[in-house]
JSON list of C-alpha atoms in Angstrom, two decimals:
[
{"chain": "T", "resi": 1, "resn": "MET", "atom": "CA", "xyz": [0.00, 0.00, 0.00]},
{"chain": "T", "resi": 2, "resn": "ASP", "atom": "CA", "xyz": [2.92, 2.37, 0.60]},
{"chain": "T", "resi": 3, "resn": "LYS", "atom": "CA", "xyz": [3.74, 2.45, -3.12]},
{"chain": "T", "resi": 4, "resn": "ILE", "atom": "CA", "xyz": [0.13, 3.34, -3.92]},
{"chain": "T", "resi": 5, "resn": "GLU", "atom": "CA", "xyz": [0.13, 6.10, -1.30]},
{"chain": "T", "resi": 6, "resn": "GLU", "atom": "CA", "xyz": [3.35, 7.56, -2.69]},
{"chain": "T", "resi": 7, "resn": "ASN", "atom": "CA", "xyz": [2.26, 7.51, -6.31]},
{"chain": "T", "resi": 8, "resn": "LEU", "atom": "CA", "xyz": [-1.47, 8.28, -6.30]},
{"chain": "T", "resi": 9, "resn": "GLN", "atom": "CA", "xyz": [-2.57, 11.91, -6.34]},
{"chain": "T", "resi": 10, "resn": "LEU", "atom": "CA", "xyz": [-5.90, 13.64, -6.78]},
{"chain": "T", "resi": 11, "resn": "VAL", "atom": "CA", "xyz": [-5.63, 16.38, -9.39]},
{"chain": "T", "resi": 12, "resn": "GLU", "atom": "CA", "xyz": [-8.15, 18.77, -10.86]},
{"chain": "T", "resi": 13, "resn": "PRO", "atom": "CA", "xyz": [-9.11, 18.12, -14.49]},
{"chain": "T", "resi": 14, "resn": "THR", "atom": "CA", "xyz": [-7.05, 19.94, -17.10]},
{"chain": "T", "resi": 15, "resn": "THR", "atom": "CA", "xyz": [-7.09, 19.95, -20.88]},
{"chain": "T", "resi": 16, "resn": "ALA", "atom": "CA", "xyz": [-3.45, 18.81, -20.81]},
{"chain": "T", "resi": 17, "resn": "MET", "atom": "CA", "xyz": [-4.65, 15.40, -19.60]},
{"chain": "T", "resi": 18, "resn": "ARG", "atom": "CA", "xyz": [-6.97, 14.76, -22.55]},
{"chain": "T", "resi": 19, "resn": "ASP", "atom": "CA", "xyz": [-5.14, 11.65, -23.81]},
{"chain": "T", "resi": 20, "resn": "ALA", "atom": "CA", "xyz": [-4.95, 10.14, -20.31]},
{"chain": "T", "resi": 21, "resn": "TYR", "atom": "CA", "xyz": [-8.69, 10.75, -19.78]},
{"chain": "T", "resi": 22, "resn": "MET", "atom": "CA", "xyz": [-9.62, 9.26, -23.14]},
{"chain": "T", "resi": 23, "resn": "ASP", "atom": "CA", "xyz": [-7.51, 6.20, -22.30]},
{"chain": "T", "resi": 24, "resn": "PHE", "atom": "CA", "xyz": [-9.31, 6.00, -18.94]},
{"chain": "T", "resi": 25, "resn": "LEU", "atom": "CA", "xyz": [-12.68, 5.95, -20.71]},
{"chain": "T", "resi": 26, "resn": "ALA", "atom": "CA", "xyz": [-11.41, 3.42, -23.29]},
{"chain": "T", "resi": 27, "resn": "ASP", "atom": "CA", "xyz": [-10.52, 1.07, -20.45]},
{"chain": "T", "resi": 28, "resn": "PHE", "atom": "CA", "xyz": [-14.24, 0.83, -19.62]},
{"chain": "T", "resi": 29, "resn": "THR", "atom": "CA", "xyz": [-15.06, 0.11, -23.27]},
{"chain": "T", "resi": 30, "resn": "ARG", "atom": "CA", "xyz": [-12.42, -2.63, -23.41]},
{"chain": "T", "resi": 31, "resn": "ALA", "atom": "CA", "xyz": [-14.03, -4.19, -20.33]},
{"chain": "T", "resi": 32, "resn": "SER", "atom": "CA", "xyz": [-17.49, -3.98, -21.99]},
{"chain": "T", "resi": 33, "resn": "GLU", "atom": "CA", "xyz": [-18.71, -1.58, -19.31]},
{"chain": "T", "resi": 34, "resn": "THR", "atom": "CA", "xyz": [-20.83, 1.43, -20.06]},
{"chain": "T", "resi": 35, "resn": "ALA", "atom": "CA", "xyz": [-21.28, 2.91, -16.61]},
{"chain": "T", "resi": 36, "resn": "THR", "atom": "CA", "xyz": [-18.44, 5.03, -15.32]},
{"chain": "T", "resi": 37, "resn": "ASP", "atom": "CA", "xyz": [-19.84, 6.34, -12.03]},
{"chain": "T", "resi": 38, "resn": "GLY", "atom": "CA", "xyz": [-17.93, 9.29, -10.71]},
{"chain": "T", "resi": 39, "resn": "THR", "atom": "CA", "xyz": [-16.48, 10.47, -14.00]},
{"chain": "T", "resi": 40, "resn": "GLY", "atom": "CA", "xyz": [-18.44, 13.70, -13.91]},
{"chain": "T", "resi": 41, "resn": "GLY", "atom": "CA", "xyz": [-19.29, 13.70, -17.58]},
{"chain": "T", "resi": 42, "resn": "ASN", "atom": "CA", "xyz": [-18.13, 12.56, -20.97]},
{"chain": "T", "resi": 43, "resn": "ALA", "atom": "CA", "xyz": [-15.92, 14.02, -23.63]},
{"chain": "T", "resi": 44, "resn": "GLU", "atom": "CA", "xyz": [-18.27, 13.61, -26.59]},
{"chain": "T", "resi": 45, "resn": "ASP", "atom": "CA", "xyz": [-19.10, 17.33, -26.74]},
{"chain": "T", "resi": 46, "resn": "GLY", "atom": "CA", "xyz": [-15.45, 18.33, -26.70]},
{"chain": "T", "resi": 47, "resn": "PHE", "atom": "CA", "xyz": [-12.82, 17.82, -24.08]},
{"chain": "T", "resi": 48, "resn": "ALA", "atom": "CA", "xyz": [-12.20, 21.49, -23.33]},
{"chain": "T", "resi": 49, "resn": "ALA", "atom": "CA", "xyz": [-15.96, 21.94, -22.77]},
{"chain": "T", "resi": 50, "resn": "LEU", "atom": "CA", "xyz": [-15.95, 18.98, -20.35]},
{"chain": "T", "resi": 51, "resn": "VAL", "atom": "CA", "xyz": [-13.06, 20.42, -18.34]},
{"chain": "T", "resi": 52, "resn": "LYS", "atom": "CA", "xyz": [-14.74, 23.84, -18.25]},
{"chain": "T", "resi": 53, "resn": "LYS", "atom": "CA", "xyz": [-18.02, 22.29, -17.08]},
{"chain": "T", "resi": 54, "resn": "LEU", "atom": "CA", "xyz": [-16.25, 20.38, -14.30]},
{"chain": "T", "resi": 55, "resn": "THR", "atom": "CA", "xyz": [-14.37, 23.52, -13.25]},
{"chain": "T", "resi": 56, "resn": "ASP", "atom": "CA", "xyz": [-17.60, 25.55, -13.25]},
{"chain": "T", "resi": 57, "resn": "TYR", "atom": "CA", "xyz": [-19.43, 22.88, -11.22]},
{"chain": "T", "resi": 58, "resn": "SER", "atom": "CA", "xyz": [-16.65, 22.96, -8.62]},
{"chain": "T", "resi": 59, "resn": "LYS", "atom": "CA", "xyz": [-17.40, 26.68, -8.17]},
{"chain": "T", "resi": 60, "resn": "GLY", "atom": "CA", "xyz": [-21.19, 26.30, -8.24]},
{"chain": "T", "resi": 61, "resn": "ILE", "atom": "CA", "xyz": [-21.36, 27.99, -11.65]},
{"chain": "T", "resi": 62, "resn": "ASN", "atom": "CA", "xyz": [-23.77, 26.93, -14.45]},
{"chain": "T", "resi": 63, "resn": "LEU", "atom": "CA", "xyz": [-25.11, 23.98, -12.44]},
{"chain": "T", "resi": 64, "resn": "SER", "atom": "CA", "xyz": [-27.71, 21.85, -14.18]},
{"chain": "T", "resi": 65, "resn": "ASP", "atom": "CA", "xyz": [-31.15, 21.81, -12.53]},
{"chain": "T", "resi": 66, "resn": "GLY", "atom": "CA", "xyz": [-31.12, 19.66, -9.41]},
{"chain": "T", "resi": 67, "resn": "TRP", "atom": "CA", "xyz": [-27.31, 19.59, -9.18]},
{"chain": "T", "resi": 68, "resn": "VAL", "atom": "CA", "xyz": [-25.16, 20.82, -6.32]},
{"chain": "T", "resi": 69, "resn": "THR", "atom": "CA", "xyz": [-21.65, 22.24, -6.26]},
{"chain": "T", "resi": 70, "resn": "ALA", "atom": "CA", "xyz": [-19.32, 19.30, -6.89]},
{"chain": "T", "resi": 71, "resn": "SER", "atom": "CA", "xyz": [-15.58, 19.04, -7.35]},
{"chain": "T", "resi": 72, "resn": "THR", "atom": "CA", "xyz": [-14.16, 16.40, -9.67]},
{"chain": "T", "resi": 73, "resn": "PHE", "atom": "CA", "xyz": [-10.69, 14.99, -9.20]},
{"chain": "T", "resi": 74, "resn": "TRP", "atom": "CA", "xyz": [-8.71, 12.53, -11.26]},
{"chain": "T", "resi": 75, "resn": "ALA", "atom": "CA", "xyz": [-6.66, 9.97, -9.36]},
{"chain": "T", "resi": 76, "resn": "VAL", "atom": "CA", "xyz": [-3.36, 9.98, -11.22]},
{"chain": "T", "resi": 77, "resn": "ARG", "atom": "CA", "xyz": [-0.35, 7.69, -10.99]},
{"chain": "T", "resi": 78, "resn": "ASN", "atom": "CA", "xyz": [2.62, 8.30, -13.28]},
{"chain": "T", "resi": 79, "resn": "SER", "atom": "CA", "xyz": [0.46, 10.47, -15.60]},
{"chain": "T", "resi": 80, "resn": "GLU", "atom": "CA", "xyz": [-2.16, 7.68, -15.98]},
{"chain": "T", "resi": 81, "resn": "ILE", "atom": "CA", "xyz": [-5.69, 8.29, -14.70]},
{"chain": "T", "resi": 82, "resn": "ILE", "atom": "CA", "xyz": [-6.46, 5.37, -12.39]},
{"chain": "T", "resi": 83, "resn": "GLY", "atom": "CA", "xyz": [-9.79, 6.67, -11.18]},
{"chain": "T", "resi": 84, "resn": "VAL", "atom": "CA", "xyz": [-12.15, 9.60, -10.92]},
{"chain": "T", "resi": 85, "resn": "CYS", "atom": "CA", "xyz": [-14.07, 10.93, -7.96]},
{"chain": "T", "resi": 86, "resn": "ASN", "atom": "CA", "xyz": [-16.71, 13.60, -7.48]},
{"chain": "T", "resi": 87, "resn": "ILE", "atom": "CA", "xyz": [-17.17, 15.32, -4.15]},
{"chain": "T", "resi": 88, "resn": "ARG", "atom": "CA", "xyz": [-20.58, 16.91, -3.73]},
{"chain": "T", "resi": 89, "resn": "HIS", "atom": "CA", "xyz": [-20.28, 19.80, -1.29]},
{"chain": "T", "resi": 90, "resn": "GLN", "atom": "CA", "xyz": [-23.77, 19.36, 0.15]},
{"chain": "T", "resi": 91, "resn": "LEU", "atom": "CA", "xyz": [-26.56, 16.81, 0.17]},
{"chain": "T", "resi": 92, "resn": "ILE", "atom": "CA", "xyz": [-30.03, 17.13, -1.25]},
{"chain": "T", "resi": 93, "resn": "GLU", "atom": "CA", "xyz": [-32.76, 14.52, -0.87]},
{"chain": "T", "resi": 94, "resn": "ARG", "atom": "CA", "xyz": [-31.90, 12.78, -4.15]},
{"chain": "T", "resi": 95, "resn": "LEU", "atom": "CA", "xyz": [-28.26, 12.39, -3.06]},
{"chain": "T", "resi": 96, "resn": "ARG", "atom": "CA", "xyz": [-29.32, 11.05, 0.35]},
{"chain": "T", "resi": 97, "resn": "ASP", "atom": "CA", "xyz": [-31.10, 8.25, -1.52]},
{"chain": "T", "resi": 98, "resn": "PHE", "atom": "CA", "xyz": [-28.33, 7.54, -4.02]},
{"chain": "T", "resi": 99, "resn": "GLY", "atom": "CA", "xyz": [-25.01, 9.21, -4.71]},
{"chain": "T", "resi": 100, "resn": "GLY", "atom": "CA", "xyz": [-24.06, 10.70, -1.36]},
{"chain": "T", "resi": 101, "resn": "HIS", "atom": "CA", "xyz": [-21.20, 13.15, -0.94]},
{"chain": "T", "resi": 102, "resn": "ILE", "atom": "CA", "xyz": [-18.64, 11.15, -2.91]},
{"chain": "T", "resi": 103, "resn": "GLY", "atom": "CA", "xyz": [-18.90, 9.09, -6.09]},
{"chain": "T", "resi": 104, "resn": "TYR", "atom": "CA", "xyz": [-15.89, 7.31, -7.51]},
{"chain": "T", "resi": 105, "resn": "SER", "atom": "CA", "xyz": [-14.81, 4.93, -10.22]},
{"chain": "T", "resi": 106, "resn": "ILE", "atom": "CA", "xyz": [-11.63, 2.94, -10.78]},
{"chain": "T", "resi": 107, "resn": "ARG", "atom": "CA", "xyz": [-10.63, 1.91, -14.30]},
{"chain": "T", "resi": 108, "resn": "PRO", "atom": "CA", "xyz": [-11.41, -1.80, -14.75]},
{"chain": "T", "resi": 109, "resn": "SER", "atom": "CA", "xyz": [-7.80, -2.84, -15.40]},
{"chain": "T", "resi": 110, "resn": "GLU", "atom": "CA", "xyz": [-6.67, -1.36, -12.06]},
{"chain": "T", "resi": 111, "resn": "ARG", "atom": "CA", "xyz": [-9.36, -2.71, -9.74]},
{"chain": "T", "resi": 112, "resn": "ASN", "atom": "CA", "xyz": [-8.63, -4.86, -6.70]},
{"chain": "T", "resi": 113, "resn": "LYS", "atom": "CA", "xyz": [-5.17, -3.36, -6.25]},
{"chain": "T", "resi": 114, "resn": "GLY", "atom": "CA", "xyz": [-5.90, -0.95, -3.39]},
{"chain": "T", "resi": 115, "resn": "PHE", "atom": "CA", "xyz": [-6.44, 2.14, -5.52]},
{"chain": "T", "resi": 116, "resn": "GLY", "atom": "CA", "xyz": [-10.10, 2.53, -4.56]},
{"chain": "T", "resi": 117, "resn": "THR", "atom": "CA", "xyz": [-9.27, 2.55, -0.86]},
{"chain": "T", "resi": 118, "resn": "GLU", "atom": "CA", "xyz": [-6.48, 5.09, -1.32]},
{"chain": "T", "resi": 119, "resn": "MET", "atom": "CA", "xyz": [-8.54, 7.28, -3.67]},
{"chain": "T", "resi": 120, "resn": "LEU", "atom": "CA", "xyz": [-11.45, 7.43, -1.22]},
{"chain": "T", "resi": 121, "resn": "LYS", "atom": "CA", "xyz": [-8.98, 8.23, 1.61]},
{"chain": "T", "resi": 122, "resn": "LEU", "atom": "CA", "xyz": [-7.65, 11.17, -0.43]},
{"chain": "T", "resi": 123, "resn": "ALA", "atom": "CA", "xyz": [-11.20, 12.25, -1.37]},
{"chain": "T", "resi": 124, "resn": "LEU", "atom": "CA", "xyz": [-12.24, 12.27, 2.28]},
{"chain": "T", "resi": 125, "resn": "LYS", "atom": "CA", "xyz": [-9.36, 14.67, 3.05]},
{"chain": "T", "resi": 126, "resn": "LYS", "atom": "CA", "xyz": [-10.61, 16.94, 0.26]},
{"chain": "T", "resi": 127, "resn": "ALA", "atom": "CA", "xyz": [-14.18, 16.67, 1.60]},
{"chain": "T", "resi": 128, "resn": "ARG", "atom": "CA", "xyz": [-12.98, 17.70, 5.04]},
{"chain": "T", "resi": 129, "resn": "GLY", "atom": "CA", "xyz": [-11.42, 20.76, 3.38]},
{"chain": "T", "resi": 130, "resn": "PHE", "atom": "CA", "xyz": [-14.83, 21.62, 1.92]},
{"chain": "T", "resi": 131, "resn": "GLY", "atom": "CA", "xyz": [-16.29, 21.66, 5.46]},
{"chain": "T", "resi": 132, "resn": "ILE", "atom": "CA", "xyz": [-18.01, 18.28, 5.32]},
{"chain": "T", "resi": 133, "resn": "ASP", "atom": "CA", "xyz": [-17.94, 16.76, 8.81]},
{"chain": "T", "resi": 134, "resn": "ARG", "atom": "CA", "xyz": [-19.79, 13.51, 7.98]},
{"chain": "T", "resi": 135, "resn": "ALA", "atom": "CA", "xyz": [-19.59, 12.06, 4.48]},
{"chain": "T", "resi": 136, "resn": "LEU", "atom": "CA", "xyz": [-22.36, 9.92, 3.04]},
{"chain": "T", "resi": 137, "resn": "ILE", "atom": "CA", "xyz": [-21.12, 7.27, 0.61]},
{"chain": "T", "resi": 138, "resn": "THR", "atom": "CA", "xyz": [-23.54, 4.97, -1.21]},
{"chain": "T", "resi": 139, "resn": "CYS", "atom": "CA", "xyz": [-23.00, 1.78, -3.16]},
{"chain": "T", "resi": 140, "resn": "ASN", "atom": "CA", "xyz": [-24.85, -1.06, -4.79]},
{"chain": "T", "resi": 141, "resn": "LYS", "atom": "CA", "xyz": [-25.58, -3.83, -2.26]},
{"chain": "T", "resi": 142, "resn": "ASP", "atom": "CA", "xyz": [-23.99, -6.32, -4.68]},
{"chain": "T", "resi": 143, "resn": "ASN", "atom": "CA", "xyz": [-20.76, -4.31, -5.03]},
{"chain": "T", "resi": 144, "resn": "ILE", "atom": "CA", "xyz": [-18.64, -6.08, -2.41]},
{"chain": "T", "resi": 145, "resn": "ALA", "atom": "CA", "xyz": [-15.43, -4.34, -3.52]},
{"chain": "T", "resi": 146, "resn": "SER", "atom": "CA", "xyz": [-16.97, -0.89, -2.99]},
{"chain": "T", "resi": 147, "resn": "GLN", "atom": "CA", "xyz": [-18.33, -1.93, 0.40]},
{"chain": "T", "resi": 148, "resn": "ARG", "atom": "CA", "xyz": [-14.81, -2.94, 1.45]},
{"chain": "T", "resi": 149, "resn": "VAL", "atom": "CA", "xyz": [-13.34, 0.33, 0.19]},
{"chain": "T", "resi": 150, "resn": "ILE", "atom": "CA", "xyz": [-15.90, 2.31, 2.21]},
{"chain": "T", "resi": 151, "resn": "GLN", "atom": "CA", "xyz": [-15.47, 0.18, 5.34]},
{"chain": "T", "resi": 152, "resn": "LYS", "atom": "CA", "xyz": [-11.65, 0.40, 5.18]},
{"chain": "T", "resi": 153, "resn": "ASN", "atom": "CA", "xyz": [-12.10, 4.18, 5.27]},
{"chain": "T", "resi": 154, "resn": "GLY", "atom": "CA", "xyz": [-14.25, 4.06, 8.40]},
{"chain": "T", "resi": 155, "resn": "GLY", "atom": "CA", "xyz": [-17.67, 3.73, 6.78]},
{"chain": "T", "resi": 156, "resn": "VAL", "atom": "CA", "xyz": [-20.49, 2.58, 9.03]},
{"chain": "T", "resi": 157, "resn": "LEU", "atom": "CA", "xyz": [-23.58, 1.13, 7.37]},
{"chain": "T", "resi": 158, "resn": "ASP", "atom": "CA", "xyz": [-26.58, 3.33, 8.16]},
{"chain": "T", "resi": 159, "resn": "SER", "atom": "CA", "xyz": [-29.31, 1.93, 5.91]},
{"chain": "T", "resi": 160, "resn": "GLU", "atom": "CA", "xyz": [-30.11, -0.22, 2.93]},
{"chain": "T", "resi": 161, "resn": "SER", "atom": "CA", "xyz": [-33.18, 0.05, 0.72]},
{"chain": "T", "resi": 162, "resn": "TYR", "atom": "CA", "xyz": [-34.37, -0.04, -2.84]},
{"chain": "T", "resi": 163, "resn": "SER", "atom": "CA", "xyz": [-33.52, 3.17, -4.69]},
{"chain": "T", "resi": 164, "resn": "LYS", "atom": "CA", "xyz": [-35.90, 3.97, -7.55]},
{"chain": "T", "resi": 165, "resn": "GLN", "atom": "CA", "xyz": [-33.38, 6.31, -9.19]},
{"chain": "T", "resi": 166, "resn": "ALA", "atom": "CA", "xyz": [-30.58, 3.70, -9.01]},
{"chain": "T", "resi": 167, "resn": "GLY", "atom": "CA", "xyz": [-32.92, 0.81, -9.79]},
{"chain": "T", "resi": 168, "resn": "ARG", "atom": "CA", "xyz": [-31.28, -1.39, -7.17]},
{"chain": "T", "resi": 169, "resn": "ILE", "atom": "CA", "xyz": [-30.75, -2.00, -3.47]},
{"chain": "T", "resi": 170, "resn": "THR", "atom": "CA", "xyz": [-28.49, 0.77, -2.26]},
{"chain": "T", "resi": 171, "resn": "GLN", "atom": "CA", "xyz": [-26.42, 0.79, 0.90]},
{"chain": "T", "resi": 172, "resn": "ARG", "atom": "CA", "xyz": [-25.71, 4.09, 2.67]},
{"chain": "T", "resi": 173, "resn": "TYR", "atom": "CA", "xyz": [-22.58, 4.51, 4.78]},
{"chain": "T", "resi": 174, "resn": "TRP", "atom": "CA", "xyz": [-21.50, 7.45, 6.91]},
{"chain": "T", "resi": 175, "resn": "ILE", "atom": "CA", "xyz": [-17.87, 8.33, 7.55]},
{"chain": "T", "resi": 176, "resn": "ASN", "atom": "CA", "xyz": [-17.14, 10.77, 10.38]},
{"chain": "T", "resi": 177, "resn": "LEU", "atom": "CA", "xyz": [-14.49, 13.25, 9.27]},
{"chain": "T", "resi": 178, "resn": "GLY", "atom": "CA", "xyz": [-14.03, 14.73, 12.75]},
{"chain": "T", "resi": 179, "resn": "LEU", "atom": "CA", "xyz": [-14.70, 18.42, 12.05]},
{"chain": "T", "resi": 180, "resn": "SER", "atom": "CA", "xyz": [-17.32, 18.77, 14.78]},
{"chain": "T", "resi": 181, "resn": "ARG", "atom": "CA", "xyz": [-14.98, 17.61, 17.55]}
]
């Protein structure tokens, strides 16, 4: 885990990382996966436009209806994007049901190597910096790997129920970030 900790960084999206991001997305295609939770958008409308949208959203600018201020970070190791996470600065009812404060995704070829645990650890530090004292993290009940990532970061299961918007049984975990102490 020490090597992962030394080499993994959360960085803000930039246009200079276009090729790395496109390779990240291609990894999902190669794995025959279409869902890339936590990516914060796609690059079909132009990469510069995607980066601008993500930057705006991190400042609460030009938010789509029903969206909250959210910061996107790319988990980078040796200039390769290993994962993506979104930190939502506040919760609304829809996010309490599904989504929570933090959504993340690890590229399929790098899963089960400890990157998810380290990325969430780094994201929780960022969330603390945004003034979040308790972070809600949700996951699919069948996603054992995500459950382990959340639990390794101090997540305590709060509830589990069917989410209409997710179309599945969703688990909701809280992680105390210690700001209120």
